[in-house]
Amino acid sequence: KRKRDGEDVAIIVAGCVAQQEGEALLRRVPEVDLVMGPQYANRISDLLEDVSNGNQVVATEASHIMEDSTKPRRGSKTVAWVNIIYGCNERCTYCIVPTTRGVEQSRPPESIVQEVQELVSQGYKEVTLLGQNIDAYGRDMLPRRKFSDLLRTVGSVPNLKRLRFVTSHPRYMNLDVIDAVAETPSACLNFHVPFQSGSDAILHAMGRGHTRAKFLQIVDRIRERLPDASITADVIVGFPGETEEQFLDTLSLMEEVKFDSVNTAAYSPRPNTPAAVWDNQVAGDVKHDRLKRINRLNLQHAMERRARMQDRTVEVLVEERNVKIPTQVMGRTTHGYIVYFDGEIDELRGKLVHVKIEQCHTYYLVGSVLHLKP
């Protein structure tokens, strides 16, 4: 509407659906200026320059990953993301990622280590290794590589204070990854392992390739080796054919694990995915009800998990100013918990600080500084 009213704005559609739709989007909505797939995220400035010159741009062609496009944009001076594998070979029946991002392509370990070393030399303190299915790292290489070995190697980069990684897949997550985290001092005590459903029948329909028991085996290993670690996940409710009993299986898994937080979503059909055309779609009001119920449980567990931090002294890596309270700074614990406390951002950004937790909320903590870590 703003563009039709003559306002000078650019309309951009990006992501997996944009990749799939391509020029068809421009035909349906001619006001769109740029349609781009996820593999062009690092080139958006060039694409916008074309748009500013009066062109409509469609950037959706498949491209082999080259080293000049591996460096993600940095939105922070303290923490950075580093891609280690692109694409996905899975065929989950609800997901369009494999058809839009292509097959798995692992980066050479030497290139990854070099990038992390460069980031550390620039003053970055924390790195998150990225992959749609990070546990698949190296299986497309000859000889094959293991993600757990890469984790140990990157974690040993001098002066790297913290190392994180996402996203793990229960089908491929090797228990050695958990051991690698336990044995690598810079590795954070935080695992993100989507389970998507607590019902084996729904997991099979989704094409996930793992069972409830396999997922719980991973959780048990984490709790055994790293009892203080946080575990986060993703879940879908209302997947086609999901019964009330199967939904209750998901709630019971959440009760058994007690996640630190879960990204919840009601199933929505994606174009050209198998599940989108099944005739056993769950009614919208049922999906909405299940989403409300699972969110209530999610909030309860998130509060319970953070409440254990009360009166504890935790190490916080300071990232930015608290935008709501400018006299406070914001950082994260090794678990990934957000912590706010009084301080001057120009003095504390990038510092590791010992903070005593005085207040616990559902998704953040509040404390006071004890001292900086040497």
Coordinates of C-alpha atoms in Angstrom, one line a residue:
K1 CA 0.0 0.0 0.0
R2 CA 2.8 2.4 0.9
K3 CA 4.5 1.8 -2.5
R4 CA 1.2 2.1 -4.4
D5 CA 0.7 5.5 -2.6
G6 CA 4.0 6.7 -4.0
E7 CA 6.3 6.2 -1.0
D8 CA 9.9 5.5 -1.9
V9 CA 10.3 2.0 -0.4
A10 CA 11.8 -1.2 -1.6
I11 CA 9.9 -4.4 -1.1
I12 CA 12.1 -7.5 -0.7
V13 CA 10.9 -11.1 -0.4
A14 CA 13.7 -13.4 0.9
G15 CA 14.1 -17.0 2.1
C16 CA 13.2 -20.5 1.1
V17 CA 9.7 -19.8 -0.2
A18 CA 11.1 -16.8 -2.2
Q19 CA 13.7 -19.2 -3.7
Q20 CA 11.1 -21.6 -4.7
E21 CA 8.6 -19.1 -6.2
G22 CA 11.1 -16.9 -8.1
E23 CA 9.7 -14.9 -10.9
A24 CA 6.2 -16.1 -10.2
L25 CA 6.2 -13.8 -7.2
L26 CA 6.8 -10.8 -9.4
R27 CA 4.0 -11.8 -11.7
R28 CA 1.6 -12.1 -8.7
V29 CA 2.8 -9.0 -6.9
P30 CA 4.5 -6.6 -9.4
E31 CA 5.3 -4.1 -6.6
V32 CA 8.0 -6.5 -5.3
D33 CA 11.5 -5.2 -6.1
L34 CA 13.7 -8.1 -5.1
V35 CA 13.2 -11.8 -4.7
M36 CA 16.2 -13.6 -3.3
G37 CA 17.1 -17.1 -2.0
P38 CA 19.0 -17.6 1.2
Q39 CA 22.3 -18.3 -0.6
Y40 CA 22.3 -14.6 -1.7
A41 CA 22.2 -13.2 1.8
N42 CA 25.8 -12.1 1.8
R43 CA 25.3 -10.3 -1.5
I44 CA 22.2 -8.3 -0.6
S45 CA 24.0 -4.9 -0.8
D46 CA 24.9 -5.6 -4.5
L47 CA 21.3 -6.7 -5.2
L48 CA 19.9 -3.6 -3.5
E49 CA 22.2 -1.5 -5.7
D50 CA 20.6 -3.0 -8.7
V51 CA 17.2 -2.2 -7.2
S52 CA 18.2 1.4 -6.6
N53 CA 19.0 1.6 -10.3
G54 CA 15.4 0.9 -11.1
N55 CA 15.6 -2.9 -11.7
Q56 CA 13.4 -5.7 -10.5
V57 CA 15.8 -8.4 -9.4
V58 CA 15.3 -12.2 -9.0
A59 CA 18.3 -13.9 -7.4
T60 CA 17.3 -17.5 -7.0
E61 CA 19.8 -19.5 -9.2
A62 CA 21.4 -22.4 -7.4
S63 CA 25.1 -21.7 -6.7
H64 CA 27.9 -23.8 -5.5
I65 CA 29.3 -22.4 -2.3
M66 CA 32.5 -20.6 -2.9
E67 CA 34.8 -19.2 -0.2
D68 CA 34.1 -15.6 -1.0
S69 CA 30.5 -16.1 0.1
T70 CA 31.0 -18.0 3.3
K71 CA 31.4 -15.0 5.6
P72 CA 28.1 -14.1 7.2
R73 CA 27.3 -10.5 8.1
R74 CA 28.4 -9.5 11.5
G75 CA 25.8 -7.7 13.6
S76 CA 28.0 -7.6 16.7
K77 CA 31.5 -6.7 17.7
T78 CA 31.7 -9.5 20.2
V79 CA 29.9 -12.6 18.8
A80 CA 30.0 -13.9 15.2
W81 CA 28.4 -16.7 13.2
V82 CA 30.5 -19.0 11.0
N83 CA 28.9 -21.3 8.4
I84 CA 30.5 -24.7 8.3
I85 CA 28.0 -26.6 6.1
Y86 CA 25.4 -25.5 3.6
G87 CA 22.3 -27.3 2.3
C88 CA 20.4 -30.3 3.6
N89 CA 20.0 -33.8 2.3
E90 CA 17.0 -34.6 4.5
R91 CA 13.5 -34.9 3.2
C92 CA 11.3 -33.9 6.0
T93 CA 7.8 -33.9 4.6
Y94 CA 6.9 -30.4 5.9
C95 CA 10.1 -28.6 4.9
I96 CA 11.2 -26.8 1.7
V97 CA 14.8 -26.2 2.7
P98 CA 16.3 -29.2 0.8
T99 CA 14.7 -28.1 -2.4
T100 CA 15.8 -24.5 -2.1
R101 CA 19.2 -24.7 -0.5
G102 CA 20.5 -27.7 -2.4
V103 CA 22.6 -30.6 -1.2
E104 CA 25.0 -30.6 1.7
Q105 CA 28.3 -28.9 1.1
S106 CA 30.8 -28.9 3.9
R107 CA 33.6 -26.3 4.1
P108 CA 37.2 -27.4 4.4
P109 CA 38.2 -27.5 8.1
E110 CA 41.3 -25.4 7.3
S111 CA 39.1 -22.6 5.9
I112 CA 36.8 -22.7 9.0
V113 CA 39.7 -22.5 11.4
Q114 CA 41.3 -19.7 9.5
E115 CA 38.1 -17.7 9.6
V116 CA 37.7 -18.2 13.3
Q117 CA 41.4 -17.2 13.9
E118 CA 40.8 -14.0 11.9
L119 CA 37.7 -13.2 13.9
V120 CA 39.6 -13.7 17.2
S121 CA 42.3 -11.4 15.9
Q122 CA 39.7 -8.7 15.2
G123 CA 38.5 -8.9 18.8
Y124 CA 35.5 -11.3 18.6
K125 CA 35.2 -13.4 21.7
E126 CA 32.4 -15.9 20.8
V127 CA 31.7 -17.9 17.6
T128 CA 28.7 -19.9 16.7
L129 CA 29.2 -22.6 14.1
L130 CA 26.2 -22.8 11.7
G131 CA 24.6 -25.6 9.7
Q132 CA 21.0 -26.6 8.8
N133 CA 22.1 -30.1 9.9
I134 CA 25.4 -29.5 11.6
D135 CA 25.9 -33.1 12.6
A136 CA 26.1 -33.9 8.9
Y137 CA 29.4 -31.9 8.6
G138 CA 32.0 -33.8 6.7
R139 CA 30.0 -36.7 5.5
D140 CA 30.2 -35.3 1.9
M141 CA 34.0 -35.2 2.1
L142 CA 36.6 -37.7 1.1
P143 CA 37.9 -38.9 3.5
R144 CA 34.9 -38.3 5.7
R145 CA 35.2 -35.8 8.6
K146 CA 33.4 -35.7 11.9
F147 CA 31.8 -32.7 13.4
S148 CA 33.0 -33.6 16.9
D149 CA 36.6 -33.4 15.6
L150 CA 36.0 -30.0 14.1
L151 CA 34.4 -28.8 17.4
R152 CA 37.6 -29.8 19.3
T153 CA 39.8 -28.2 16.7
V154 CA 37.9 -24.9 16.5
G155 CA 37.6 -24.9 20.3
S156 CA 41.4 -24.9 20.7
V157 CA 41.9 -21.7 18.7
P158 CA 43.9 -19.4 21.1
N159 CA 42.0 -16.6 22.8
L160 CA 38.6 -17.9 21.6
K161 CA 36.5 -17.5 24.8
R162 CA 33.3 -19.2 23.7
L163 CA 32.1 -21.6 21.1
R164 CA 28.5 -22.5 20.2
F165 CA 26.9 -24.5 17.4
V166 CA 23.4 -25.0 15.8
T167 CA 21.4 -26.9 14.7
S168 CA 21.7 -30.6 15.8
H169 CA 19.6 -33.3 14.3
P170 CA 18.7 -36.3 16.5
R171 CA 19.0 -38.7 13.6
Y172 CA 22.7 -37.9 13.2
M173 CA 23.9 -36.4 16.4
N174 CA 26.8 -38.5 17.6
L175 CA 27.2 -38.9 21.3
D176 CA 30.9 -37.9 20.8
V177 CA 29.7 -34.4 20.1
I178 CA 28.5 -34.2 23.8
D179 CA 31.9 -35.6 24.9
A180 CA 33.6 -33.0 22.7
V181 CA 31.7 -30.2 24.4
A182 CA 32.5 -31.6 27.9
E183 CA 36.2 -31.8 27.0
T184 CA 36.5 -28.4 25.3
P185 CA 36.8 -25.5 27.8
S186 CA 35.5 -22.9 25.3
A187 CA 32.5 -24.9 24.3
C188 CA 29.3 -23.5 25.8
L189 CA 26.9 -25.6 27.9
N190 CA 24.0 -25.2 25.4
F191 CA 22.5 -27.8 23.0
H192 CA 19.8 -27.0 20.5
V193 CA 18.3 -30.3 19.3
P194 CA 14.8 -30.0 17.6
F195 CA 12.5 -33.0 18.4
Q196 CA 9.5 -31.8 16.5
S197 CA 7.1 -34.3 18.0
G198 CA 6.9 -36.8 20.9
S199 CA 5.0 -39.3 18.9
D200 CA 6.9 -42.0 16.9
A201 CA 4.0 -42.2 14.4
I202 CA 4.2 -38.4 13.7
L203 CA 8.0 -38.5 13.6
H204 CA 7.7 -41.2 10.9
A205 CA 5.1 -39.2 9.0
M206 CA 7.4 -36.2 9.1
G207 CA 10.3 -38.2 7.7
R208 CA 12.5 -37.3 10.6
G209 CA 14.4 -40.6 10.7
H210 CA 14.6 -40.8 14.5
T211 CA 12.4 -42.0 17.4
R212 CA 11.4 -40.5 20.7
A213 CA 13.7 -43.0 22.4
K214 CA 16.7 -41.9 20.3
F215 CA 16.0 -38.3 21.3
L216 CA 15.8 -39.1 24.9
Q217 CA 19.0 -41.1 24.7
I218 CA 20.7 -37.9 23.6
V219 CA 19.2 -36.0 26.4
D220 CA 20.3 -38.6 29.0
R221 CA 23.8 -38.4 27.7
I222 CA 23.8 -34.6 28.0
R223 CA 22.4 -34.8 31.5
E224 CA 25.0 -37.4 32.5
R225 CA 28.1 -35.6 31.1
L226 CA 27.0 -32.0 31.6
P227 CA 24.2 -31.8 34.2
D228 CA 24.1 -28.0 34.2
A229 CA 23.8 -27.7 30.4
S230 CA 20.8 -26.1 28.8
I231 CA 18.8 -27.9 26.2
T232 CA 16.6 -26.0 23.7
A233 CA 14.5 -27.4 20.8
D234 CA 11.9 -26.9 18.1
V235 CA 8.5 -28.5 17.9
I236 CA 5.5 -28.6 15.5
V237 CA 1.9 -29.1 16.7
G238 CA -1.0 -30.0 14.5
F239 CA 0.9 -31.9 11.9
P240 CA -1.4 -33.6 9.5
G241 CA -3.0 -36.6 11.1
E242 CA -1.9 -35.7 14.7
T243 CA -4.4 -37.0 17.2
E244 CA -5.0 -35.7 20.7
E245 CA -3.2 -38.7 22.1
Q246 CA -0.2 -38.0 19.9
F247 CA -0.2 -34.4 20.9
L248 CA -0.2 -35.5 24.6
D249 CA 2.9 -37.6 23.7
T250 CA 4.6 -34.4 22.8
L251 CA 3.6 -32.8 26.1
S252 CA 4.8 -35.8 28.0
L253 CA 8.2 -35.6 26.3
M254 CA 8.5 -32.0 27.3
E255 CA 7.6 -32.9 30.9
E256 CA 10.3 -35.6 30.9
V257 CA 13.0 -33.3 29.5
K258 CA 12.0 -29.9 30.9
F259 CA 13.6 -27.8 28.1
D260 CA 15.1 -24.4 28.8
S261 CA 13.1 -23.1 25.9
V262 CA 11.3 -24.5 22.9
N263 CA 10.5 -22.7 19.6
T264 CA 6.9 -23.8 19.1
A265 CA 4.9 -23.6 15.9
A266 CA 1.5 -24.8 14.6
Y267 CA 2.0 -26.7 11.3
S268 CA 1.4 -24.6 8.2
P269 CA 1.6 -26.1 4.7
R270 CA 4.7 -25.1 2.6
P271 CA 4.4 -25.1 -1.2
N272 CA 5.6 -28.2 -3.0
T273 CA 6.1 -30.3 0.2
P274 CA 4.4 -33.7 0.6
A275 CA 2.5 -32.9 3.8
A276 CA 0.9 -29.9 2.3
V277 CA -1.4 -31.9 0.0
W278 CA -2.4 -34.7 2.5
D279 CA -6.1 -35.0 3.1
N280 CA -5.7 -35.4 6.9
Q281 CA -5.0 -31.8 7.8
V282 CA -5.7 -30.8 11.4
A283 CA -8.4 -28.1 11.8
G284 CA -7.2 -24.6 12.5
D285 CA -9.0 -24.2 15.8
V286 CA -7.4 -27.5 17.0
K287 CA -3.9 -26.4 16.0
H288 CA -4.5 -23.1 17.8
D289 CA -5.6 -24.8 21.0
R290 CA -2.7 -27.1 21.0
L291 CA -0.3 -24.3 20.4
K292 CA -1.7 -22.4 23.4
R293 CA -1.4 -25.5 25.6
I294 CA 2.2 -26.3 24.6
N295 CA 3.2 -22.6 25.0
R296 CA 1.9 -22.6 28.6
L297 CA 4.0 -25.6 29.4
N298 CA 7.0 -24.1 27.6
L299 CA 6.8 -20.9 29.7
Q300 CA 6.5 -23.0 32.9
H301 CA 9.6 -25.0 32.2
A302 CA 11.6 -21.9 31.0
M303 CA 10.8 -20.3 34.3
E304 CA 11.7 -23.4 36.3
R305 CA 15.0 -23.8 34.5
R306 CA 16.1 -20.2 35.0
A307 CA 14.9 -20.2 38.7
R308 CA 17.8 -22.5 39.5
M309 CA 20.1 -19.6 38.8
Q310 CA 18.8 -17.6 41.8
D311 CA 21.7 -16.4 44.0
R312 CA 24.3 -18.1 41.8
T313 CA 27.4 -16.4 40.5
V314 CA 27.6 -16.8 36.7
E315 CA 30.0 -15.8 34.0
V316 CA 28.5 -13.4 31.5
L317 CA 29.9 -12.3 28.2
V318 CA 28.8 -8.7 27.7
E319 CA 27.4 -8.0 24.2
E320 CA 25.3 -4.9 24.0
R321 CA 23.4 -2.2 25.9
N322 CA 20.0 -3.0 27.3
V323 CA 17.9 -1.0 24.8
K324 CA 15.0 -0.6 27.3
I325 CA 17.2 0.5 30.2
P326 CA 20.3 2.3 28.9
T327 CA 22.1 2.2 32.2
Q328 CA 22.2 -1.6 31.9
V329 CA 24.2 -3.9 29.7
M330 CA 23.1 -7.3 28.2
G331 CA 25.1 -10.5 28.0
R332 CA 24.7 -14.2 28.1
T333 CA 25.7 -17.1 30.3
T334 CA 27.3 -20.2 28.9
H335 CA 23.8 -21.7 28.9
G336 CA 22.6 -19.0 26.5
Y337 CA 20.5 -17.2 29.2
I338 CA 20.2 -13.4 28.7
V339 CA 21.4 -11.4 31.8
Y340 CA 20.9 -7.7 32.5
F341 CA 22.9 -5.7 35.0
D342 CA 24.1 -2.1 35.6
G343 CA 27.2 -1.1 33.7
E344 CA 28.7 1.1 31.0
I345 CA 28.7 -0.7 27.6
D346 CA 31.8 1.1 26.3
E347 CA 33.8 -0.3 29.2
L348 CA 32.2 -3.8 29.4
R349 CA 31.5 -4.8 25.8
G350 CA 33.4 -8.1 25.0
K351 CA 34.3 -8.6 28.7
L352 CA 33.7 -11.7 30.7
V353 CA 32.1 -10.6 34.0
H354 CA 31.1 -12.5 37.1
V355 CA 27.5 -11.6 38.0
K356 CA 25.4 -12.6 41.0
I357 CA 21.9 -13.4 39.9
E358 CA 19.3 -11.5 42.0
Q359 CA 16.1 -11.9 39.8
C360 CA 14.9 -14.8 37.6
H361 CA 12.3 -14.2 34.9
T362 CA 10.9 -16.5 32.2
Y363 CA 13.4 -15.5 29.5
Y364 CA 16.0 -13.4 31.3
L365 CA 18.0 -12.9 34.5
V366 CA 18.9 -9.7 36.4
G367 CA 22.0 -9.4 38.6
S368 CA 24.9 -7.3 39.8
V369 CA 28.6 -7.3 39.0
L370 CA 31.0 -9.0 41.3
H371 CA 34.1 -8.6 39.3
L372 CA 35.6 -8.8 35.8
K373 CA 37.3 -12.1 34.8
P374 CA 41.0 -11.7 34.3

